[in-house]
Amino acid sequence: EPEVTQTPSHQVTQMGQEVILRCVPISNHLYFYWYRQILGQKVEFLVSFYNNEISEKSEIFDDQFSVERPDGSNFTLKIRSTKLEDSAMYFCASRASGGANEQFFGPGTRLTVL
Amino acid sequence: GQQVMQIPQYQHVQEGEDFTTYCNSSTTLSNIQWYKQRPGGHPVFLIQLVKSGEVKKQKRLTFQFGEAKKNSSLHITATQTTDVGTYFCARAREYGNKLVFGAGTILRVKS
């Protein structure tokens, strides 16, 4: 069964450093998302991406965040200057077109900012 | 506005007991989705409810959508240890853009 993959599984970085989290969505999906989950809390929407552009973003997704689909398979989330409060699990998700609402989540990247 | 409230926050049951989690919204929902997240895992889609009063079953799991489309519930009959995890409800706009998750209900099952 096709699945969303994410790398790395765990990233440790120093405050102020840039990180890039990578995702490979399911190949025939057209809608891509990033969510984050701070330890013990609920899953929060960050950004959605369709047709090579951001379709919606949350208040969390400020100027320090960016997304890119550099080729036909990868979908990346970049945090330019990490803060302590960016420490969380980051999930990538993808969705097929045609009105199907089910989102398929990747295993996540645990980001730890020191 | 868009928030969905979910209760209880936590439930610890004896294996074989039933479990229910509830999701409520102050506004009418176009649909409600349910996801399960195992400890250390990622959210996995369980089901989507769209119609007023809809009831769907998956083995021991029963999902309901209220008549007013403002609340939903997930009921597990005779829990097993494999049911442990966090159950989230989530709302999506009609054309399935972002998901707004409830706070989740953590289920622990004592064998």
Short mmCIF file of C-alpha atoms in Angstrom, two decimals:
data_model
loop_
_atom_site.label_atom_id
_atom_site.label_comp_id
_atom_site.label_asym_id
_atom_site.label_seq_id
_atom_site.Cartn_x
_atom_site.Cartn_y
_atom_site.Cartn_z
CA GLU A 1 0.00 0.00 0.00
CA PRO A 2 1.41 3.42 -0.93
CA GLU A 3 2.46 5.59 1.98
CA VAL A 4 3.84 9.00 2.79
CA THR A 5 7.48 8.96 3.84
CA GLN A 6 9.41 11.57 5.82
CA THR A 7 13.07 12.17 6.55
CA PRO A 8 14.78 12.48 8.89
CA SER A 9 12.85 10.73 11.63
CA HIS A 10 14.58 12.89 14.24
CA GLN A 11 16.43 16.18 13.84
CA VAL A 12 18.30 17.95 16.59
CA THR A 13 19.41 21.51 15.92
CA GLN A 14 20.68 24.58 17.70
CA MET A 15 18.44 27.58 18.11
CA GLY A 16 18.83 29.95 15.17
CA GLN A 17 19.83 27.26 12.71
CA GLU A 18 17.93 26.43 9.55
CA VAL A 19 16.29 23.04 9.13
CA ILE A 20 14.68 21.36 6.16
CA LEU A 21 12.19 18.60 6.72
CA ARG A 22 11.51 16.36 3.78
CA CYS A 23 8.45 14.46 2.68
CA VAL A 24 7.58 12.23 -0.23
CA PRO A 25 3.79 12.26 -0.62
CA ILE A 26 1.85 9.45 -2.24
CA SER A 27 2.62 9.64 -5.94
CA ASN A 28 -0.79 10.38 -7.46
CA HIS A 29 -1.87 12.81 -4.73
CA LEU A 30 -2.25 16.47 -5.54
CA TYR A 31 -2.81 18.15 -2.17
CA PHE A 32 -0.06 18.37 0.42
CA TYR A 33 -0.04 19.52 4.00
CA TRP A 34 2.23 20.11 6.95
CA TYR A 35 0.98 19.76 10.50
CA ARG A 36 2.80 19.90 13.79
CA GLN A 37 2.15 18.32 17.16
CA ILE A 38 3.83 19.61 20.28
CA LEU A 39 4.39 16.78 22.73
CA GLY A 40 1.13 15.76 24.39
CA GLN A 41 -0.96 18.25 22.46
CA LYS A 42 -3.26 18.17 19.48
CA VAL A 43 -2.29 18.16 15.84
CA GLU A 44 -2.15 21.70 14.42
CA PHE A 45 -2.41 22.72 10.78
CA LEU A 46 0.51 24.68 9.35
CA VAL A 47 0.09 24.93 5.60
CA SER A 48 -1.60 23.39 2.59
CA PHE A 49 -0.14 23.27 -0.92
CA TYR A 50 -1.77 22.65 -4.27
CA ASN A 51 -0.78 23.26 -7.86
CA ASN A 52 2.66 24.48 -6.83
CA GLU A 53 1.47 27.15 -4.49
CA ILE A 54 0.31 27.64 -0.93
CA SER A 55 -3.46 27.41 -0.73
CA GLU A 56 -3.82 28.16 2.97
CA LYS A 57 -1.58 28.79 5.95
CA SER A 58 -2.11 29.17 9.67
CA GLU A 59 -0.93 31.88 12.05
CA ILE A 60 1.88 29.56 13.10
CA PHE A 61 3.27 29.59 9.55
CA ASP A 62 5.07 32.93 9.74
CA ASP A 63 7.92 34.32 7.66
CA GLN A 64 10.35 31.83 9.18
CA PHE A 65 8.55 28.98 7.46
CA SER A 66 8.49 28.10 3.78
CA VAL A 67 7.46 25.12 1.69
CA GLU A 68 8.65 23.90 -1.64
CA ARG A 69 8.02 21.14 -4.11
CA PRO A 70 11.43 21.12 -5.80
CA ASP A 71 10.67 18.16 -8.07
CA GLY A 72 7.87 15.77 -8.87
CA SER A 73 8.18 13.78 -5.68
CA ASN A 74 9.53 15.79 -2.75
CA PHE A 75 7.71 18.29 -0.56
CA THR A 76 9.82 20.20 1.94
CA LEU A 77 9.26 22.40 4.96
CA LYS A 78 12.01 24.86 5.80
CA ILE A 79 12.36 26.71 9.07
CA ARG A 80 14.91 29.50 8.55
CA SER A 81 15.87 30.34 12.11
CA THR A 82 14.62 27.80 14.59
CA LYS A 83 13.31 28.76 18.01
CA LEU A 84 12.96 26.60 21.11
CA GLU A 85 9.20 26.61 20.67
CA ASP A 86 9.54 25.02 17.23
CA SER A 87 10.35 21.74 18.96
CA ALA A 88 7.56 19.38 17.94
CA MET A 89 6.66 16.45 15.75
CA TYR A 90 6.10 17.60 12.17
CA PHE A 91 3.76 15.53 10.04
CA CYS A 92 3.44 15.70 6.30
CA ALA A 93 0.14 14.59 4.78
CA SER A 94 -1.22 14.18 1.29
CA ARG A 95 -4.63 13.80 -0.25
CA ALA A 96 -5.94 12.60 -3.57
CA SER A 97 -8.15 14.79 -5.71
CA GLY A 98 -11.77 14.21 -6.69
CA GLY A 99 -13.39 15.18 -3.42
CA ALA A 100 -11.73 12.47 -1.36
CA ASN A 101 -11.12 14.01 2.02
CA GLU A 102 -8.98 11.33 3.65
CA GLN A 103 -5.52 12.62 4.43
CA PHE A 104 -2.63 10.19 4.61
CA PHE A 105 -0.04 11.13 7.20
CA GLY A 106 3.64 10.34 7.17
CA PRO A 107 5.46 8.95 10.22
CA GLY A 108 6.65 12.41 11.22
CA THR A 109 9.93 14.14 11.95
CA ARG A 110 10.67 14.90 15.57
CA LEU A 111 12.41 18.28 15.69
CA THR A 112 14.32 19.16 18.83
CA VAL A 113 15.67 22.70 19.11
CA LEU A 114 18.33 23.20 21.79
CA GLY B 1 -15.37 29.53 15.28
CA GLN B 2 -13.70 26.54 13.69
CA GLN B 3 -12.71 24.73 16.86
CA VAL B 4 -14.01 21.30 17.77
CA MET B 5 -14.23 20.35 21.44
CA GLN B 6 -13.50 16.76 22.38
CA ILE B 7 -14.17 14.96 25.66
CA PRO B 8 -13.04 13.23 27.71
CA GLN B 9 -9.37 14.12 27.60
CA TYR B 10 -8.36 10.76 28.98
CA GLN B 11 -10.00 7.42 29.69
CA HIS B 12 -8.58 4.35 31.31
CA VAL B 13 -10.73 1.22 30.95
CA GLN B 14 -10.52 -2.43 31.81
CA GLU B 15 -10.17 -4.70 28.79
CA GLY B 16 -13.64 -5.71 27.67
CA GLU B 17 -15.28 -2.48 28.80
CA ASP B 18 -16.78 -0.04 26.34
CA PHE B 19 -15.34 3.37 25.47
CA THR B 20 -16.87 6.51 24.00
CA THR B 21 -15.38 9.82 22.94
CA TYR B 22 -17.43 12.86 21.99
CA CYS B 23 -16.77 15.73 19.65
CA ASN B 24 -18.78 18.97 19.66
CA SER B 25 -18.86 22.10 17.56
CA SER B 26 -20.71 25.37 18.06
CA THR B 27 -21.25 25.61 14.31
CA THR B 28 -22.64 23.17 11.78
CA LEU B 29 -20.05 20.82 10.38
CA SER B 30 -19.94 19.91 6.71
CA ASN B 31 -18.23 16.68 7.69
CA ILE B 32 -16.34 15.10 10.56
CA GLN B 33 -13.41 12.76 10.33
CA TRP B 34 -11.96 10.45 12.95
CA TYR B 35 -8.29 9.54 13.24
CA LYS B 36 -6.41 7.19 15.55
CA GLN B 37 -2.86 7.84 16.69
CA ARG B 38 -1.02 4.98 18.36
CA PRO B 39 1.57 5.96 21.00
CA GLY B 40 4.61 7.27 19.13
CA GLY B 41 2.78 7.01 15.81
CA HIS B 42 1.05 9.23 13.33
CA PRO B 43 -2.66 9.94 12.77
CA VAL B 44 -4.39 7.26 10.74
CA PHE B 45 -7.72 7.93 9.09
CA LEU B 46 -10.61 5.86 10.40
CA ILE B 47 -13.73 7.30 8.82
CA GLN B 48 -15.55 10.34 7.50
CA LEU B 49 -19.17 11.21 8.29
CA VAL B 50 -21.08 13.58 6.07
CA LYS B 51 -24.83 13.08 6.45
CA SER B 52 -27.03 14.25 9.29
CA GLY B 53 -27.74 11.38 11.70
CA GLU B 54 -25.28 9.11 9.92
CA VAL B 55 -24.11 5.96 11.72
CA LYS B 56 -21.22 3.87 10.44
CA LYS B 57 -19.68 0.74 11.92
CA GLN B 58 -16.25 -0.78 11.58
CA LYS B 59 -16.18 -4.06 13.52
CA ARG B 60 -16.29 -2.96 17.20
CA LEU B 61 -16.22 0.77 16.35
CA THR B 62 -19.44 2.74 15.88
CA PHE B 63 -19.34 6.32 14.59
CA GLN B 64 -22.28 8.71 14.79
CA PHE B 65 -22.95 12.15 13.36
CA GLY B 66 -25.61 14.19 15.12
CA GLU B 67 -28.85 15.23 13.50
CA ALA B 68 -27.83 18.88 13.69
CA LYS B 69 -24.34 18.04 12.39
CA LYS B 70 -22.77 19.74 15.39
CA ASN B 71 -21.60 16.68 17.29
CA SER B 72 -20.17 13.26 16.71
CA SER B 73 -19.16 10.25 18.74
CA LEU B 74 -16.95 7.22 18.48
CA HIS B 75 -17.92 4.18 20.52
CA ILE B 76 -15.75 1.10 20.95
CA THR B 77 -17.45 -2.05 22.19
CA ALA B 78 -15.46 -4.47 24.34
CA THR B 79 -12.11 -2.71 24.18
CA GLN B 80 -8.93 -4.65 23.51
CA THR B 81 -5.34 -3.73 24.26
CA THR B 82 -4.85 -3.03 20.56
CA ASP B 83 -7.31 -0.14 20.87
CA VAL B 84 -4.90 1.96 22.95
CA GLY B 85 -3.99 5.31 21.48
CA THR B 86 -5.38 8.78 21.02
CA TYR B 87 -8.59 9.24 19.07
CA PHE B 88 -9.03 12.57 17.32
CA CYS B 89 -12.00 14.04 15.61
CA ALA B 90 -11.25 16.58 12.91
CA ARG B 91 -13.32 18.89 10.82
CA ALA B 92 -12.57 19.66 7.21
CA ARG B 93 -14.22 22.16 4.94
CA GLU B 94 -16.50 20.70 2.33
CA TYR B 95 -13.77 20.38 -0.28
CA GLY B 96 -11.35 18.85 2.17
CA ASN B 97 -8.73 21.45 2.78
CA LYS B 98 -7.06 21.76 6.16
CA LEU B 99 -8.07 19.57 9.05
CA VAL B 100 -8.90 21.21 12.37
CA PHE B 101 -8.32 18.61 15.04
CA GLY B 102 -9.97 18.23 18.40
CA ALA B 103 -7.75 17.85 21.45
CA GLY B 104 -8.07 14.07 21.30
CA THR B 105 -9.06 11.43 23.82
CA ILE B 106 -6.30 9.21 25.15
CA LEU B 107 -7.48 5.65 25.65
CA ARG B 108 -5.59 3.26 27.91
CA VAL B 109 -6.75 -0.33 28.25
CA LYS B 110 -5.85 -2.40 31.29
CA SER B 111 -5.58 -6.12 30.62
#
